[in-house]
CSV table of C-alpha atoms in Angstrom, one decimal:
chain,number,residue,atom,x,y,z
A,1441,MET,CA,-21.0,41.3,41.7
A,1442,PRO,CA,-17.9,40.4,43.7
A,1443,ASN,CA,-18.3,39.1,47.2
A,1444,ALA,CA,-16.5,39.8,50.5
A,1445,THR,CA,-14.0,37.1,51.6
A,1446,SER,CA,-14.5,35.2,54.9
A,1447,ALA,CA,-11.7,37.3,56.5
A,1448,GLU,CA,-13.4,40.5,55.4
A,1449,ILE,CA,-16.7,39.3,56.8
A,1450,ASP,CA,-15.1,38.4,60.1
A,1451,THR,CA,-13.5,41.9,60.1
A,1452,MET,CA,-16.8,43.5,59.4
A,1453,ARG,CA,-18.4,41.6,62.3
A,1454,ASP,CA,-15.6,42.9,64.6
A,1455,LEU,CA,-16.1,46.5,63.2
A,1456,ILE,CA,-19.8,46.3,63.9
A,1457,ASP,CA,-19.2,45.2,67.5
A,1458,ARG,CA,-16.8,48.1,67.9
A,1459,ALA,CA,-19.3,50.6,66.4
A,1460,LEU,CA,-22.2,49.3,68.5
A,1461,ALA,CA,-20.0,49.7,71.6
A,1462,GLU,CA,-19.5,53.4,70.6
A,1463,VAL,CA,-23.2,54.2,70.4
A,1464,ASP,CA,-24.3,56.4,73.3
A,1465,ASP,CA,-27.6,57.4,74.8
A,1466,GLY,CA,-27.3,60.8,73.3
A,1467,GLY,CA,-27.9,59.5,69.8
A,1468,LYS,CA,-24.3,59.4,68.7
A,1469,ALA,CA,-23.9,56.7,66.1
A,1470,GLY,CA,-20.8,54.6,66.3
A,1471,ILE,CA,-18.9,54.1,63.0
A,1472,ALA,CA,-15.9,51.9,62.6
A,1473,ALA,CA,-13.6,51.2,59.7
A,1474,ALA,CA,-10.5,49.1,58.8
A,1475,VAL,CA,-8.0,48.9,56.0
A,1476,MET,CA,-7.0,45.4,54.9
A,1477,ARG,CA,-4.4,44.1,52.5
A,1478,GLY,CA,-5.4,40.6,51.6
A,1479,ASP,CA,-6.5,38.9,54.9
A,1480,ALA,CA,-4.2,41.1,57.0
A,1481,ILE,CA,-5.7,44.0,59.0
A,1482,LEU,CA,-3.4,47.0,58.6
A,1483,SER,CA,-5.5,49.4,60.8
A,1484,ARG,CA,-8.8,50.1,62.4
A,1485,GLY,CA,-10.5,53.4,63.2
A,1486,LEU,CA,-13.5,54.8,65.1
A,1487,ASN,CA,-15.3,58.0,64.4
A,1488,GLN,CA,-13.4,60.8,66.2
A,1489,VAL,CA,-15.3,63.8,65.0
A,1490,HIS,CA,-16.7,64.7,68.5
A,1491,LEU,CA,-13.6,63.5,70.3
A,1492,HIS,CA,-11.3,66.0,68.4
A,1493,HIS,CA,-14.0,68.6,67.4
A,1494,ASP,CA,-12.9,67.9,63.8
A,1495,PRO,CA,-15.4,67.2,61.1
A,1496,THR,CA,-12.8,65.3,59.0
A,1497,ARG,CA,-12.0,62.6,61.6
A,1498,HIS,CA,-14.4,60.1,60.2
A,1499,ALA,CA,-13.6,56.4,61.0
A,1500,GLU,CA,-12.5,55.8,57.4
A,1501,ILE,CA,-10.1,58.7,57.5
A,1502,VAL,CA,-8.7,57.6,60.9
A,1503,ALA,CA,-8.2,54.0,59.5
A,1504,ILE,CA,-6.6,55.3,56.3
A,1505,SER,CA,-4.2,57.5,58.2
A,1506,ALA,CA,-3.2,54.7,60.6
A,1507,ALA,CA,-2.6,52.4,57.6
A,1508,THR,CA,-0.3,54.8,55.8
A,1509,ARG,CA,1.6,55.4,59.1
A,1510,ALA,CA,1.9,51.7,59.7
A,1511,LEU,CA,3.3,51.2,56.2
A,1512,SER,CA,5.3,54.5,56.1
A,1513,ASP,CA,3.7,54.9,52.7
A,1514,PRO,CA,0.8,57.0,51.5
A,1515,ASP,CA,0.1,54.5,48.7
A,1516,LEU,CA,-2.5,51.9,49.8
A,1517,SER,CA,-3.0,50.4,46.4
A,1518,GLY,CA,-4.1,46.8,46.7
A,1519,CYS,CA,-5.9,47.5,50.0
A,1520,THR,CA,-9.6,47.3,50.8
A,1521,LEU,CA,-11.4,49.8,53.0
A,1522,LEU,CA,-14.1,48.2,55.2
A,1523,THR,CA,-16.6,50.4,57.1
A,1524,THR,CA,-19.9,49.9,59.0
A,1525,LEU,CA,-21.5,52.8,57.1
A,1526,GLN,CA,-21.3,53.5,53.4
A,1527,PRO,CA,-18.5,56.1,53.1
A,1528,CYS,CA,-19.4,59.7,52.5
A,1529,GLU,CA,-18.1,61.7,49.7
A,1530,MET,CA,-15.0,62.9,51.7
A,1531,CYS,CA,-14.1,59.4,52.7
A,1532,LEU,CA,-14.6,58.0,49.2
A,1533,ALA,CA,-12.2,60.7,47.9
A,1534,ALA,CA,-9.6,60.0,50.6
A,1535,MET,CA,-9.8,56.3,49.8
A,1536,ARG,CA,-9.1,57.0,46.1
A,1537,PHE,CA,-6.3,59.5,46.9
A,1538,ALA,CA,-4.7,56.7,48.9
A,1539,GLY,CA,-5.0,54.4,45.9
A,1540,ILE,CA,-7.7,52.1,47.5
A,1541,SER,CA,-10.0,50.9,44.7
A,1542,ARG,CA,-12.2,48.5,46.8
A,1543,VAL,CA,-14.7,49.4,49.5
A,1544,ILE,CA,-16.9,47.0,51.6
A,1545,TYR,CA,-19.6,48.5,53.8
A,1546,ALA,CA,-22.5,47.2,56.0
A,1547,ALA,CA,-25.3,49.8,56.0
A,1548,GLY,CA,-25.8,51.8,52.9
A,1549,ARG,CA,-28.0,54.1,50.9
A,1550,PRO,CA,-30.5,54.3,49.7
A,1551,ASP,CA,-31.8,51.4,51.9
A,1552,VAL,CA,-32.5,53.0,55.2
A,1553,VAL,CA,-29.5,55.2,56.1
A,1554,GLU,CA,-30.4,58.8,56.7
A,1555,ASP,CA,-29.3,61.5,54.3
A,1556,LYS,CA,-27.7,63.4,57.2
A,1557,TYR,CA,-24.6,61.2,57.0
A,1558,PHE,CA,-23.8,62.7,53.5
A,1559,ALA,CA,-22.9,66.2,52.5
A,1560,PHE,CA,-24.3,65.7,49.0
A,1561,PRO,CA,-27.2,63.2,49.6
A,1562,GLY,CA,-28.2,63.4,45.9
A,1563,LEU,CA,-25.0,61.6,45.0
A,1564,ARG,CA,-25.0,57.8,45.1
A,1565,ILE,CA,-22.0,55.5,45.3
A,1566,GLU,CA,-22.7,54.5,41.7
A,1567,ASP,CA,-22.1,58.2,40.7
A,1568,PHE,CA,-18.6,57.9,42.2
A,1569,ASP,CA,-18.0,54.6,40.3
A,1570,ARG,CA,-19.0,56.2,37.0
A,1571,ALA,CA,-16.8,59.3,37.7
A,1572,ASP,CA,-13.7,57.2,38.7
A,1573,HIS,CA,-11.1,56.9,36.0
A,1574,LYS,CA,-9.7,53.7,37.5
A,1575,ALA,CA,-11.4,50.4,38.5
A,1576,PHE,CA,-13.6,50.8,41.5
A,1577,THR,CA,-15.4,48.1,43.4
A,1578,ALA,CA,-18.1,48.8,46.1
A,1579,ILE,CA,-19.7,45.9,48.0
A,1580,GLY,CA,-22.6,46.9,50.2
A,1581,GLY,CA,-24.8,45.2,52.7
A,1582,VAL,CA,-22.2,43.0,54.3
A,1583,CYS,CA,-23.7,42.1,57.8
A,1584,ALA,CA,-26.0,45.1,57.4
A,1585,ASP,CA,-28.7,43.5,59.5
A,1586,ARG,CA,-26.6,43.9,62.6
A,1587,ILE,CA,-26.1,47.7,62.3
A,1588,THR,CA,-28.5,49.4,59.9
A,1589,HIS,CA,-30.9,50.2,62.8
A,1590,VAL,CA,-28.3,52.5,64.4
A,1591,TYR,CA,-28.0,54.7,61.3
A,1592,ALA,CA,-31.6,54.7,60.5
A,1593,ASN,CA,-32.8,55.8,63.9
A,1594,ALA,CA,-30.0,58.1,65.0
A,1595,ALA,CA,-31.0,61.4,66.5
A,1596,ASP,CA,-30.1,64.6,64.6
């Protein structure tokens, strides 16, 4: 199994710090994401679902959108998506539509992350890998010990 680079691990630590800063007393779980090309961070994003009353504004979507705007190009081939929570089905699809074939995440399923974060909890990331017609790499558990408790204990 491939590993995350030291720059990716540093970025994940920063994302986890940002996500933890977003957690509020009402049970809202902070989620943060970034898009990297090599060791360069192209964009970062925080979950904006409640901010914009838009169920599609997941942190991963926000980061992907910001990266495509920064590059003035919808093609993010060669980039890596990093996120504090294993991407849901919508975010995995957006990642692949953007040409991203590598994802690194901290907390994931089926470890301890609640099913409520997924529209189709019966699907696993391995199912997406098998269904993908191109190379797909998913690296999970990176710095998970720092954030998993947030997603495991979040209020409904």
